[in-house]
Amino acid sequence: MKKILTALATAGVGLSTALVATPATAGTQQAPEYTPPAPEWAQCATLPAGIECASVTVPLDYDRPWGKKIKIALSRKKATDTAHYQGAILFNPGGPGASGLGYPVTMQNRLGAALAAQYDLIGFDPRGVGSSEPALSCDVNFFNPVRPDYVPGDLREEFAWLKKSQGYAKACDTAHGDVLKHMTTVEVATDMDQIRKALGQKQISYVGYSYGTYLGATYATLFPSNVRRLVLDSIVHPDRVWYDTNIDQNHAFEVRAKDFFAWIAKYESTYHLGSTGADVEKAWYAARAKVKAAPAEGRVGPDELDDTFLAGGYLKSRWPLLANALSKYVNNGDTVTLANAYAIYGDSSGDDNGFAVYSAVECSDARWPRDWGTWHRDWWQSSRTAPFLSWGNAWYNAQCQSWPVRGKQRLHIDGRAIKNALLFQDTKDAATPYAGGVEMHKKFPASRLVVMDGGGNHGLTGRGNACIDDIWKAYLTDGTLPPSLPGPDVHCAPFPDPVPPPAATLMRTAPTADDDWVPGER
């Protein structure tokens, strides 16, 4: 250990302890003295007929509402059931950095035509994302394959990745330094209230997934009187953003990876990768070593393999496609099927908008350790028991160590003024571990927490589980909530594990129908 610390100090990296964020106390906040122009709706160029697009102009800096403006892109499926009109409902799919413009189409399908017709379904690209202006991009080549192995073999390799991450932070500062100062979740939530005003709505309803739960909780903390209905699905731990949240993810994904390996072993006669989870895990790490030596199709090295199979930790409906790709590579040397899986679930090359926004939001929302010695200690410790994700997750976030904007004090989420929030959480969710749902339930003491026991899925509503969907749709129909009980208020049985398709269809490379995966999602 002494040699490690000496080398770190020699490299100019400090060894102080991690910064501890002091929560900022938030109260009811009024929207800034600014009124956005009404949106001018027109048929979206790239979305189905009946989906309109527009933009809302908002201040870049809400402390200077008269200053520079930016545009937030909107989409809308206008309500058609005027007799039962329930106002506007906004959606956020997560990220941070994911586009929400397609969500009026997605949610019309999930809600069903009758319920969807009662709302103006509103999608939006948060500031910096996609069709909003400006859209952030720092280094479009950052994810180009084949990248250096996430798992450092020595300090030289560790510092090579650190240098790469620091280069990304510097590139973001060069490209968007003025915008990066105004990319917090608080500012995105304030944009949402400007959207409300632009739509002419006294209150808005909201459905948020993953990061979108933290965004929704932030909005409810700042603007509680403007919330009509609030759904948070797959919930970020409100007290652990963002450094600790990522370490929590490492261990939750390790559990899901082992579940995946055990599922493959159950179908040894189909996949021929071993009859125990340990056997399959060994085969997976052997495949990882093999693609490190010779990347599949010149594109899939160890990092690209990690990113591809990370997708299975979000939805188990992806397991057959991933298991098939691994089986064919290990048993037949089939690099094409493996590369196809990478193209679906792992390839983020050529476009870093989502990652740029992810970085801008998470790095500035809360305090991060600025000394690499803290990261070095914490991530090596994490990787000893959670090797599946730890180092990939470290390098997905290491730009925050040198981010040009220092992290703010973490917002203290306070949902006491919200009397009807509805929360959904899976006990084996890897991306947003279960403890986050429990803690958010405490922050919103009048809320209801609906738990799926042991499903392991990230994103529960609208995916066909009757227990989940009946509660969700009843709430959005007339505000009905389940009875309040100690602990979780409702327990729902999980989605069943998938069954491998017949041998004749194992070559299928299309995702399942319920799959809305965004490559690079965290």
PDB file of N, CA and C in Angstrom, residues 256-351:
ATOM      1  N   ARG A 256     -26.927  -8.653 -10.209  1.00  0.00           N
ATOM      2  CA  ARG A 256     -27.685  -8.960 -11.423  1.00  0.00           C
ATOM      3  C   ARG A 256     -26.850  -9.739 -12.419  1.00  0.00           C
ATOM      4  N   ALA A 257     -25.554  -9.457 -12.491  1.00  0.00           N
ATOM      5  CA  ALA A 257     -24.690 -10.230 -13.388  1.00  0.00           C
ATOM      6  C   ALA A 257     -24.672 -11.696 -12.977  1.00  0.00           C
ATOM      7  N   LYS A 258     -24.586 -11.941 -11.690  1.00  0.00           N
ATOM      8  CA  LYS A 258     -24.585 -13.325 -11.214  1.00  0.00           C
ATOM      9  C   LYS A 258     -25.936 -13.996 -11.457  1.00  0.00           C
ATOM     10  N   ASP A 259     -27.017 -13.226 -11.354  1.00  0.00           N
ATOM     11  CA  ASP A 259     -28.336 -13.765 -11.701  1.00  0.00           C
ATOM     12  C   ASP A 259     -28.388 -14.154 -13.175  1.00  0.00           C
ATOM     13  N   PHE A 260     -27.819 -13.322 -14.014  1.00  0.00           N
ATOM     14  CA  PHE A 260     -27.768 -13.592 -15.456  1.00  0.00           C
ATOM     15  C   PHE A 260     -26.956 -14.855 -15.738  1.00  0.00           C
ATOM     16  N   PHE A 261     -25.810 -14.970 -15.120  1.00  0.00           N
ATOM     17  CA  PHE A 261     -24.981 -16.161 -15.328  1.00  0.00           C
ATOM     18  C   PHE A 261     -25.709 -17.423 -14.846  1.00  0.00           C
ATOM     19  N   ALA A 262     -26.404 -17.325 -13.717  1.00  0.00           N
ATOM     20  CA  ALA A 262     -27.147 -18.481 -13.208  1.00  0.00           C
ATOM     21  C   ALA A 262     -28.285 -18.852 -14.154  1.00  0.00           C
ATOM     22  N   TRP A 263     -28.928 -17.846 -14.752  1.00  0.00           N
ATOM     23  CA  TRP A 263     -30.006 -18.120 -15.720  1.00  0.00           C
ATOM     24  C   TRP A 263     -29.448 -18.841 -16.946  1.00  0.00           C
ATOM     25  N   ILE A 264     -28.307 -18.414 -17.439  1.00  0.00           N
ATOM     26  CA  ILE A 264     -27.691 -19.093 -18.585  1.00  0.00           C
ATOM     27  C   ILE A 264     -27.391 -20.544 -18.235  1.00  0.00           C
ATOM     28  N   ALA A 265     -26.872 -20.763 -17.021  1.00  0.00           N
ATOM     29  CA  ALA A 265     -26.543 -22.128 -16.604  1.00  0.00           C
ATOM     30  C   ALA A 265     -27.774 -23.017 -16.566  1.00  0.00           C
ATOM     31  N   LYS A 266     -28.910 -22.439 -16.240  1.00  0.00           N
ATOM     32  CA  LYS A 266     -30.165 -23.197 -16.217  1.00  0.00           C
ATOM     33  C   LYS A 266     -30.489 -23.762 -17.596  1.00  0.00           C
ATOM     34  N   TYR A 267     -30.023 -23.096 -18.629  1.00  0.00           N
ATOM     35  CA  TYR A 267     -30.279 -23.521 -20.011  1.00  0.00           C
ATOM     36  C   TYR A 267     -28.978 -23.965 -20.679  1.00  0.00           C
ATOM     37  N   GLU A 268     -28.229 -24.762 -19.943  1.00  0.00           N
ATOM     38  CA  GLU A 268     -26.940 -25.246 -20.451  1.00  0.00           C
ATOM     39  C   GLU A 268     -27.102 -25.987 -21.770  1.00  0.00           C
ATOM     40  N   SER A 269     -28.213 -26.707 -21.947  1.00  0.00           N
ATOM     41  CA  SER A 269     -28.425 -27.461 -23.184  1.00  0.00           C
ATOM     42  C   SER A 269     -28.636 -26.534 -24.383  1.00  0.00           C
ATOM     43  N   THR A 270     -29.002 -25.291 -24.125  1.00  0.00           N
ATOM     44  CA  THR A 270     -29.159 -24.313 -25.206  1.00  0.00           C
ATOM     45  C   THR A 270     -27.877 -23.542 -25.454  1.00  0.00           C
ATOM     46  N   TYR A 271     -27.241 -23.076 -24.387  1.00  0.00           N
ATOM     47  CA  TYR A 271     -26.111 -22.155 -24.541  1.00  0.00           C
ATOM     48  C   TYR A 271     -24.740 -22.802 -24.386  1.00  0.00           C
ATOM     49  N   HIS A 272     -24.660 -23.949 -23.726  1.00  0.00           N
ATOM     50  CA  HIS A 272     -23.403 -24.711 -23.627  1.00  0.00           C
ATOM     51  C   HIS A 272     -22.266 -23.867 -23.050  1.00  0.00           C
ATOM     52  N   LEU A 273     -22.580 -23.145 -21.969  1.00  0.00           N
ATOM     53  CA  LEU A 273     -21.564 -22.303 -21.338  1.00  0.00           C
ATOM     54  C   LEU A 273     -21.263 -22.741 -19.899  1.00  0.00           C
ATOM     55  N   GLY A 274     -21.864 -23.831 -19.477  1.00  0.00           N
ATOM     56  CA  GLY A 274     -21.631 -24.326 -18.134  1.00  0.00           C
ATOM     57  C   GLY A 274     -22.936 -24.600 -17.424  1.00  0.00           C
ATOM     58  N   SER A 275     -22.896 -25.496 -16.458  1.00  0.00           N
ATOM     59  CA  SER A 275     -24.105 -25.908 -15.749  1.00  0.00           C
ATOM     60  C   SER A 275     -24.276 -25.206 -14.416  1.00  0.00           C
ATOM     61  N   THR A 276     -23.336 -24.332 -14.053  1.00  0.00           N
ATOM     62  CA  THR A 276     -23.482 -23.513 -12.844  1.00  0.00           C
ATOM     63  C   THR A 276     -23.193 -22.062 -13.203  1.00  0.00           C
ATOM     64  N   GLY A 277     -23.708 -21.170 -12.361  1.00  0.00           N
ATOM     65  CA  GLY A 277     -23.439 -19.758 -12.597  1.00  0.00           C
ATOM     66  C   GLY A 277     -21.956 -19.452 -12.569  1.00  0.00           C
ATOM     67  N   ALA A 278     -21.229 -20.133 -11.681  1.00  0.00           N
ATOM     68  CA  ALA A 278     -19.779 -19.914 -11.601  1.00  0.00           C
ATOM     69  C   ALA A 278     -19.090 -20.327 -12.892  1.00  0.00           C
ATOM     70  N   ASP A 279     -19.552 -21.430 -13.501  1.00  0.00           N
ATOM     71  CA  ASP A 279     -18.976 -21.865 -14.774  1.00  0.00           C
ATOM     72  C   ASP A 279     -19.203 -20.815 -15.867  1.00  0.00           C
ATOM     73  N   VAL A 280     -20.420 -20.292 -15.928  1.00  0.00           N
ATOM     74  CA  VAL A 280     -20.747 -19.295 -16.955  1.00  0.00           C
ATOM     75  C   VAL A 280     -19.968 -18.007 -16.715  1.00  0.00           C
ATOM     76  N   GLU A 281     -19.859 -17.616 -15.458  1.00  0.00           N
ATOM     77  CA  GLU A 281     -19.087 -16.412 -15.142  1.00  0.00           C
ATOM     78  C   GLU A 281     -17.638 -16.570 -15.597  1.00  0.00           C
ATOM     79  N   LYS A 282     -17.099 -17.736 -15.381  1.00  0.00           N
ATOM     80  CA  LYS A 282     -15.728 -18.008 -15.821  1.00  0.00           C
ATOM     81  C   LYS A 282     -15.633 -17.898 -17.348  1.00  0.00           C
ATOM     82  N   ALA A 283     -16.634 -18.419 -18.041  1.00  0.00           N
ATOM     83  CA  ALA A 283     -16.641 -18.348 -19.505  1.00  0.00           C
ATOM     84  C   ALA A 283     -16.744 -16.892 -19.976  1.00  0.00           C
ATOM     85  N   TRP A 284     -17.534 -16.087 -19.268  1.00  0.00           N
ATOM     86  CA  TRP A 284     -17.680 -14.678 -19.650  1.00  0.00           C
ATOM     87  C   TRP A 284     -16.357 -13.940 -19.503  1.00  0.00           C
ATOM     88  N   TYR A 285     -15.667 -14.137 -18.379  1.00  0.00           N
ATOM     89  CA  TYR A 285     -14.394 -13.444 -18.182  1.00  0.00           C
ATOM     90  C   TYR A 285     -13.320 -13.969 -19.133  1.00  0.00           C
ATOM     91  N   ALA A 286     -13.413 -15.234 -19.512  1.00  0.00           N
ATOM     92  CA  ALA A 286     -12.491 -15.762 -20.525  1.00  0.00           C
ATOM     93  C   ALA A 286     -12.751 -15.098 -21.875  1.00  0.00           C
ATOM     94  N   ALA A 287     -14.035 -14.889 -22.200  1.00  0.00           N
ATOM     95  CA  ALA A 287     -14.381 -14.184 -23.438  1.00  0.00           C
ATOM     96  C   ALA A 287     -13.875 -12.750 -23.389  1.00  0.00           C
ATOM     97  N   ARG A 288     -13.951 -12.150 -22.247  1.00  0.00           N
ATOM     98  CA  ARG A 288     -13.462 -10.778 -22.093  1.00  0.00           C
ATOM     99  C   ARG A 288     -11.955 -10.712 -22.369  1.00  0.00           C
ATOM    100  N   ALA A 289     -11.225 -11.670 -21.833  1.00  0.00           N
ATOM    101  CA  ALA A 289      -9.786 -11.710 -22.084  1.00  0.00           C
ATOM    102  C   ALA A 289      -9.489 -11.952 -23.564  1.00  0.00           C
ATOM    103  N   LYS A 290     -10.315 -12.763 -24.199  1.00  0.00           N
ATOM    104  CA  LYS A 290     -10.105 -13.090 -25.616  1.00  0.00           C
ATOM    105  C   LYS A 290     -10.319 -11.865 -26.500  1.00  0.00           C
ATOM    106  N   VAL A 291     -11.391 -11.088 -26.238  1.00  0.00           N
ATOM    107  CA  VAL A 291     -11.616  -9.904 -27.073  1.00  0.00           C
ATOM    108  C   VAL A 291     -10.615  -8.798 -26.755  1.00  0.00           C
ATOM    109  N   LYS A 292     -10.003  -8.852 -25.582  1.00  0.00           N
ATOM    110  CA  LYS A 292      -8.932  -7.895 -25.296  1.00  0.00           C
ATOM    111  C   LYS A 292      -7.732  -8.186 -26.185  1.00  0.00           C
ATOM    112  N   ALA A 293      -7.463  -9.457 -26.366  1.00  0.00           N
ATOM    113  CA  ALA A 293      -6.335  -9.839 -27.216  1.00  0.00           C
ATOM    114  C   ALA A 293      -6.638  -9.634 -28.695  1.00  0.00           C
ATOM    115  N   ALA A 294      -7.876  -9.893 -29.094  1.00  0.00           N
ATOM    116  CA  ALA A 294      -8.269  -9.770 -30.505  1.00  0.00           C
ATOM    117  C   ALA A 294      -9.706  -9.282 -30.557  1.00  0.00           C
ATOM    118  N   PRO A 295      -9.946  -7.976 -30.637  1.00  0.00           N
ATOM    119  CA  PRO A 295     -11.315  -7.444 -30.617  1.00  0.00           C
ATOM    120  C   PRO A 295     -12.193  -8.043 -31.706  1.00  0.00           C
ATOM    121  N   ALA A 296     -13.418  -8.413 -31.323  1.00  0.00           N
ATOM    122  CA  ALA A 296     -14.358  -9.021 -32.271  1.00  0.00           C
ATOM    123  C   ALA A 296     -14.728  -8.010 -33.355  1.00  0.00           C
ATOM    124  N   GLU A 297     -14.573  -8.433 -34.603  1.00  0.00           N
ATOM    125  CA  GLU A 297     -14.855  -7.574 -35.761  1.00  0.00           C
ATOM    126  C   GLU A 297     -14.115  -6.243 -35.683  1.00  0.00           C
ATOM    127  N   GLY A 298     -12.997  -6.236 -34.959  1.00  0.00           N
ATOM    128  CA  GLY A 298     -12.198  -5.027 -34.831  1.00  0.00           C
ATOM    129  C   GLY A 298     -12.853  -3.926 -34.029  1.00  0.00           C
ATOM    130  N   ARG A 299     -13.986  -4.221 -33.381  1.00  0.00           N
ATOM    131  CA  ARG A 299     -14.757  -3.193 -32.680  1.00  0.00           C
ATOM    132  C   ARG A 299     -15.063  -3.532 -31.226  1.00  0.00           C
ATOM    133  N   VAL A 300     -15.156  -4.798 -30.909  1.00  0.00           N
ATOM    134  CA  VAL A 300     -15.603  -5.187 -29.571  1.00  0.00           C
ATOM    135  C   VAL A 300     -14.417  -5.697 -28.771  1.00  0.00           C
ATOM    136  N   GLY A 301     -13.832  -4.789 -27.995  1.00  0.00           N
ATOM    137  CA  GLY A 301     -12.815  -5.149 -27.032  1.00  0.00           C
ATOM    138  C   GLY A 301     -13.439  -5.345 -25.665  1.00  0.00           C
ATOM    139  N   PRO A 302     -12.640  -5.359 -24.602  1.00  0.00           N
ATOM    140  CA  PRO A 302     -13.204  -5.633 -23.268  1.00  0.00           C
ATOM    141  C   PRO A 302     -14.190  -4.572 -22.799  1.00  0.00           C
ATOM    142  N   ASP A 303     -13.906  -3.287 -23.070  1.00  0.00           N
ATOM    143  CA  ASP A 303     -14.828  -2.232 -22.643  1.00  0.00           C
ATOM    144  C   ASP A 303     -16.151  -2.338 -23.384  1.00  0.00           C
ATOM    145  N   GLU A 304     -16.057  -2.569 -24.678  1.00  0.00           N
ATOM    146  CA  GLU A 304     -17.256  -2.664 -25.507  1.00  0.00           C
ATOM    147  C   GLU A 304     -18.090  -3.876 -25.097  1.00  0.00           C
ATOM    148  N   LEU A 305     -17.419  -4.957 -24.712  1.00  0.00           N
ATOM    149  CA  LEU A 305     -18.138  -6.131 -24.207  1.00  0.00           C
ATOM    150  C   LEU A 305     -18.845  -5.784 -22.896  1.00  0.00           C
ATOM    151  N   ASP A 306     -18.130  -5.099 -21.998  1.00  0.00           N
ATOM    152  CA  ASP A 306     -18.728  -4.696 -20.725  1.00  0.00           C
ATOM    153  C   ASP A 306     -19.974  -3.848 -20.949  1.00  0.00           C
ATOM    154  N   ASP A 307     -19.867  -2.860 -21.832  1.00  0.00           N
ATOM    155  CA  ASP A 307     -20.990  -1.956 -22.081  1.00  0.00           C
ATOM    156  C   ASP A 307     -22.186  -2.711 -22.649  1.00  0.00           C
ATOM    157  N   THR A 308     -21.913  -3.680 -23.506  1.00  0.00           N
ATOM    158  CA  THR A 308     -22.989  -4.452 -24.126  1.00  0.00           C
ATOM    159  C   THR A 308     -23.746  -5.270 -23.089  1.00  0.00           C
ATOM    160  N   PHE A 309     -23.013  -5.985 -22.252  1.00  0.00           N
ATOM    161  CA  PHE A 309     -23.662  -6.879 -21.300  1.00  0.00           C
ATOM    162  C   PHE A 309     -24.205  -6.142 -20.081  1.00  0.00           C
ATOM    163  N   LEU A 310     -23.777  -4.908 -19.880  1.00  0.00           N
ATOM    164  CA  LEU A 310     -24.395  -4.092 -18.838  1.00  0.00           C
ATOM    165  C   LEU A 310     -25.890  -3.945 -19.077  1.00  0.00           C
ATOM    166  N   ALA A 311     -26.311  -3.933 -20.333  1.00  0.00           N
ATOM    167  CA  ALA A 311     -27.728  -3.766 -20.673  1.00  0.00           C
ATOM    168  C   ALA A 311     -28.598  -4.833 -20.038  1.00  0.00           C
ATOM    169  N   GLY A 312     -28.057  -6.027 -19.840  1.00  0.00           N
ATOM    170  CA  GLY A 312     -28.823  -7.101 -19.222  1.00  0.00           C
ATOM    171  C   GLY A 312     -29.147  -6.841 -17.769  1.00  0.00           C
ATOM    172  N   GLY A 313     -28.426  -5.935 -17.139  1.00  0.00           N
ATOM    173  CA  GLY A 313     -28.716  -5.591 -15.756  1.00  0.00           C
ATOM    174  C   GLY A 313     -29.910  -4.676 -15.608  1.00  0.00           C
ATOM    175  N   TYR A 314     -30.371  -4.106 -16.724  1.00  0.00           N
ATOM    176  CA  TYR A 314     -31.523  -3.199 -16.695  1.00  0.00           C
ATOM    177  C   TYR A 314     -32.841  -3.934 -16.916  1.00  0.00           C
ATOM    178  N   LEU A 315     -32.859  -4.832 -17.890  1.00  0.00           N
ATOM    179  CA  LEU A 315     -34.069  -5.593 -18.203  1.00  0.00           C
ATOM    180  C   LEU A 315     -33.679  -7.034 -18.517  1.00  0.00           C
ATOM    181  N   LYS A 316     -34.298  -7.974 -17.842  1.00  0.00           N
ATOM    182  CA  LYS A 316     -33.940  -9.371 -18.086  1.00  0.00           C
ATOM    183  C   LYS A 316     -34.525  -9.901 -19.382  1.00  0.00           C
ATOM    184  N   SER A 317     -35.450  -9.158 -19.997  1.00  0.00           N
ATOM    185  CA  SER A 317     -35.933  -9.568 -21.319  1.00  0.00           C
ATOM    186  C   SER A 317     -34.815  -9.526 -22.354  1.00  0.00           C
ATOM    187  N   ARG A 318     -33.707  -8.868 -22.039  1.00  0.00           N
ATOM    188  CA  ARG A 318     -32.554  -8.821 -22.946  1.00  0.00           C
ATOM    189  C   ARG A 318     -31.642 -10.038 -22.830  1.00  0.00           C
ATOM    190  N   TRP A 319     -31.855 -10.849 -21.811  1.00  0.00           N
ATOM    191  CA  TRP A 319     -30.930 -11.946 -21.550  1.00  0.00           C
ATOM    192  C   TRP A 319     -30.791 -12.939 -22.706  1.00  0.00           C
ATOM    193  N   PRO A 320     -31.875 -13.355 -23.367  1.00  0.00           N
ATOM    194  CA  PRO A 320     -31.679 -14.329 -24.454  1.00  0.00           C
ATOM    195  C   PRO A 320     -30.783 -13.809 -25.578  1.00  0.00           C
ATOM    196  N   LEU A 321     -30.952 -12.563 -25.972  1.00  0.00           N
ATOM    197  CA  LEU A 321     -30.116 -12.009 -27.035  1.00  0.00           C
ATOM    198  C   LEU A 321     -28.648 -11.981 -26.609  1.00  0.00           C
ATOM    199  N   LEU A 322     -28.403 -11.546 -25.384  1.00  0.00           N
ATOM    200  CA  LEU A 322     -27.027 -11.456 -24.903  1.00  0.00           C
ATOM    201  C   LEU A 322     -26.410 -12.841 -24.706  1.00  0.00           C
ATOM    202  N   ALA A 323     -27.179 -13.761 -24.143  1.00  0.00           N
ATOM    203  CA  ALA A 323     -26.669 -15.113 -23.925  1.00  0.00           C
ATOM    204  C   ALA A 323     -26.341 -15.788 -25.252  1.00  0.00           C
ATOM    205  N   ASN A 324     -27.173 -15.566 -26.243  1.00  0.00           N
ATOM    206  CA  ASN A 324     -26.932 -16.137 -27.559  1.00  0.00           C
ATOM    207  C   ASN A 324     -25.627 -15.614 -28.154  1.00  0.00           C
ATOM    208  N   ALA A 325     -25.401 -14.308 -28.029  1.00  0.00           N
ATOM    209  CA  ALA A 325     -24.176 -13.716 -28.567  1.00  0.00           C
ATOM    210  C   ALA A 325     -22.944 -14.273 -27.865  1.00  0.00           C
ATOM    211  N   LEU A 326     -23.021 -14.412 -26.532  1.00  0.00           N
ATOM    212  CA  LEU A 326     -21.894 -14.967 -25.783  1.00  0.00           C
ATOM    213  C   LEU A 326     -21.661 -16.418 -26.155  1.00  0.00           C
ATOM    214  N   SER A 327     -22.737 -17.185 -26.245  1.00  0.00           N
ATOM    215  CA  SER A 327     -22.613 -18.606 -26.579  1.00  0.00           C
ATOM    216  C   SER A 327     -21.972 -18.816 -27.942  1.00  0.00           C
ATOM    217  N   LYS A 328     -22.431 -18.082 -28.913  1.00  0.00           N
ATOM    218  CA  LYS A 328     -21.902 -18.265 -30.268  1.00  0.00           C
ATOM    219  C   LYS A 328     -20.447 -17.829 -30.361  1.00  0.00           C
ATOM    220  N   TYR A 329     -20.084 -16.816 -29.583  1.00  0.00           N
ATOM    221  CA  TYR A 329     -18.690 -16.386 -29.597  1.00  0.00           C
ATOM    222  C   TYR A 329     -17.797 -17.422 -28.911  1.00  0.00           C
ATOM    223  N   VAL A 330     -18.214 -17.887 -27.737  1.00  0.00           N
ATOM    224  CA  VAL A 330     -17.391 -18.820 -26.974  1.00  0.00           C
ATOM    225  C   VAL A 330     -17.305 -20.178 -27.669  1.00  0.00           C
ATOM    226  N   ASN A 331     -18.429 -20.668 -28.161  1.00  0.00           N
ATOM    227  CA  ASN A 331     -18.462 -22.032 -28.694  1.00  0.00           C
ATOM    228  C   ASN A 331     -18.116 -22.127 -30.175  1.00  0.00           C
ATOM    229  N   ASN A 332     -18.413 -21.075 -30.933  1.00  0.00           N
ATOM    230  CA  ASN A 332     -18.224 -21.149 -32.387  1.00  0.00           C
ATOM    231  C   ASN A 332     -17.279 -20.096 -32.936  1.00  0.00           C
ATOM    232  N   GLY A 333     -16.771 -19.224 -32.076  1.00  0.00           N
ATOM    233  CA  GLY A 333     -15.913 -18.153 -32.565  1.00  0.00           C
ATOM    234  C   GLY A 333     -16.656 -17.138 -33.416  1.00  0.00           C
ATOM    235  N   ASP A 334     -17.968 -17.030 -33.219  1.00  0.00           N
ATOM    236  CA  ASP A 334     -18.808 -16.148 -34.022  1.00  0.00           C
ATOM    237  C   ASP A 334     -18.659 -14.709 -33.516  1.00  0.00           C
ATOM    238  N   THR A 335     -17.889 -13.902 -34.233  1.00  0.00           N
ATOM    239  CA  THR A 335     -17.684 -12.516 -33.842  1.00  0.00           C
ATOM    240  C   THR A 335     -18.790 -11.596 -34.354  1.00  0.00           C
ATOM    241  N   VAL A 336     -19.492 -12.021 -35.411  1.00  0.00           N
ATOM    242  CA  VAL A 336     -20.515 -11.168 -36.018  1.00  0.00           C
ATOM    243  C   VAL A 336     -21.698 -10.981 -35.076  1.00  0.00           C
ATOM    244  N   THR A 337     -22.182 -12.075 -34.488  1.00  0.00           N
ATOM    245  CA  THR A 337     -23.325 -11.981 -33.580  1.00  0.00           C
ATOM    246  C   THR A 337     -22.977 -11.148 -32.356  1.00  0.00           C
ATOM    247  N   LEU A 338     -21.744 -11.282 -31.874  1.00  0.00           N
ATOM    248  CA  LEU A 338     -21.306 -10.474 -30.741  1.00  0.00           C
ATOM    249  C   LEU A 338     -21.257  -8.994 -31.125  1.00  0.00           C
ATOM    250  N   ALA A 339     -20.752  -8.699 -32.310  1.00  0.00           N
ATOM    251  CA  ALA A 339     -20.703  -7.311 -32.771  1.00  0.00           C
ATOM    252  C   ALA A 339     -22.106  -6.745 -32.984  1.00  0.00           C
ATOM    253  N   ASN A 340     -23.040  -7.580 -33.415  1.00  0.00           N
ATOM    254  CA  ASN A 340     -24.426  -7.127 -33.567  1.00  0.00           C
ATOM    255  C   ASN A 340     -25.024  -6.738 -32.220  1.00  0.00           C
ATOM    256  N   ALA A 341     -24.739  -7.536 -31.182  1.00  0.00           N
ATOM    257  CA  ALA A 341     -25.228  -7.210 -29.837  1.00  0.00           C
ATOM    258  C   ALA A 341     -24.625  -5.895 -29.361  1.00  0.00           C
ATOM    259  N   TYR A 342     -23.354  -5.687 -29.661  1.00  0.00           N
ATOM    260  CA  TYR A 342     -22.707  -4.420 -29.313  1.00  0.00           C
ATOM    261  C   TYR A 342     -23.378  -3.251 -30.032  1.00  0.00           C
ATOM    262  N   ALA A 343     -23.721  -3.437 -31.294  1.00  0.00           N
ATOM    263  CA  ALA A 343     -24.367  -2.370 -32.059  1.00  0.00           C
ATOM    264  C   ALA A 343     -25.702  -1.979 -31.442  1.00  0.00           C
ATOM    265  N   ILE A 344     -26.402  -2.959 -30.856  1.00  0.00           N
ATOM    266  CA  ILE A 344     -27.708  -2.684 -30.249  1.00  0.00           C
ATOM    267  C   ILE A 344     -27.568  -2.047 -28.876  1.00  0.00           C
ATOM    268  N   TYR A 345     -26.699  -2.586 -28.039  1.00  0.00           N
ATOM    269  CA  TYR A 345     -26.700  -2.210 -26.637  1.00  0.00           C
ATOM    270  C   TYR A 345     -25.450  -1.471 -26.150  1.00  0.00           C
ATOM    271  N   GLY A 346     -24.365  -1.492 -26.901  1.00  0.00           N
ATOM    272  CA  GLY A 346     -23.133  -0.930 -26.361  1.00  0.00           C
ATOM    273  C   GLY A 346     -22.523   0.216 -27.122  1.00  0.00           C
ATOM    274  N   ASP A 347     -22.937   0.429 -28.349  1.00  0.00           N
ATOM    275  CA  ASP A 347     -22.223   1.357 -29.223  1.00  0.00           C
ATOM    276  C   ASP A 347     -22.698   2.791 -29.019  1.00  0.00           C
ATOM    277  N   SER A 348     -21.852   3.627 -28.441  1.00  0.00           N
ATOM    278  CA  SER A 348     -22.139   5.048 -28.269  1.00  0.00           C
ATOM    279  C   SER A 348     -21.196   5.911 -29.097  1.00  0.00           C
ATOM    280  N   SER A 349     -20.486   5.307 -30.028  1.00  0.00           N
ATOM    281  CA  SER A 349     -19.484   6.047 -30.794  1.00  0.00           C
ATOM    282  C   SER A 349     -20.152   7.066 -31.712  1.00  0.00           C
ATOM    283  N   GLY A 350     -19.454   8.158 -31.950  1.00  0.00           N
ATOM    284  CA  GLY A 350     -19.902   9.148 -32.913  1.00  0.00           C
ATOM    285  C   GLY A 350     -20.905  10.157 -32.388  1.00  0.00           C
ATOM    286  N   ASP A 351     -21.326  10.046 -31.146  1.00  0.00           N
ATOM    287  CA  ASP A 351     -22.298  10.987 -30.593  1.00  0.00           C
ATOM    288  C   ASP A 351     -22.171  10.965 -29.079  1.00  0.00           C
TER     289      ASP A 351
END
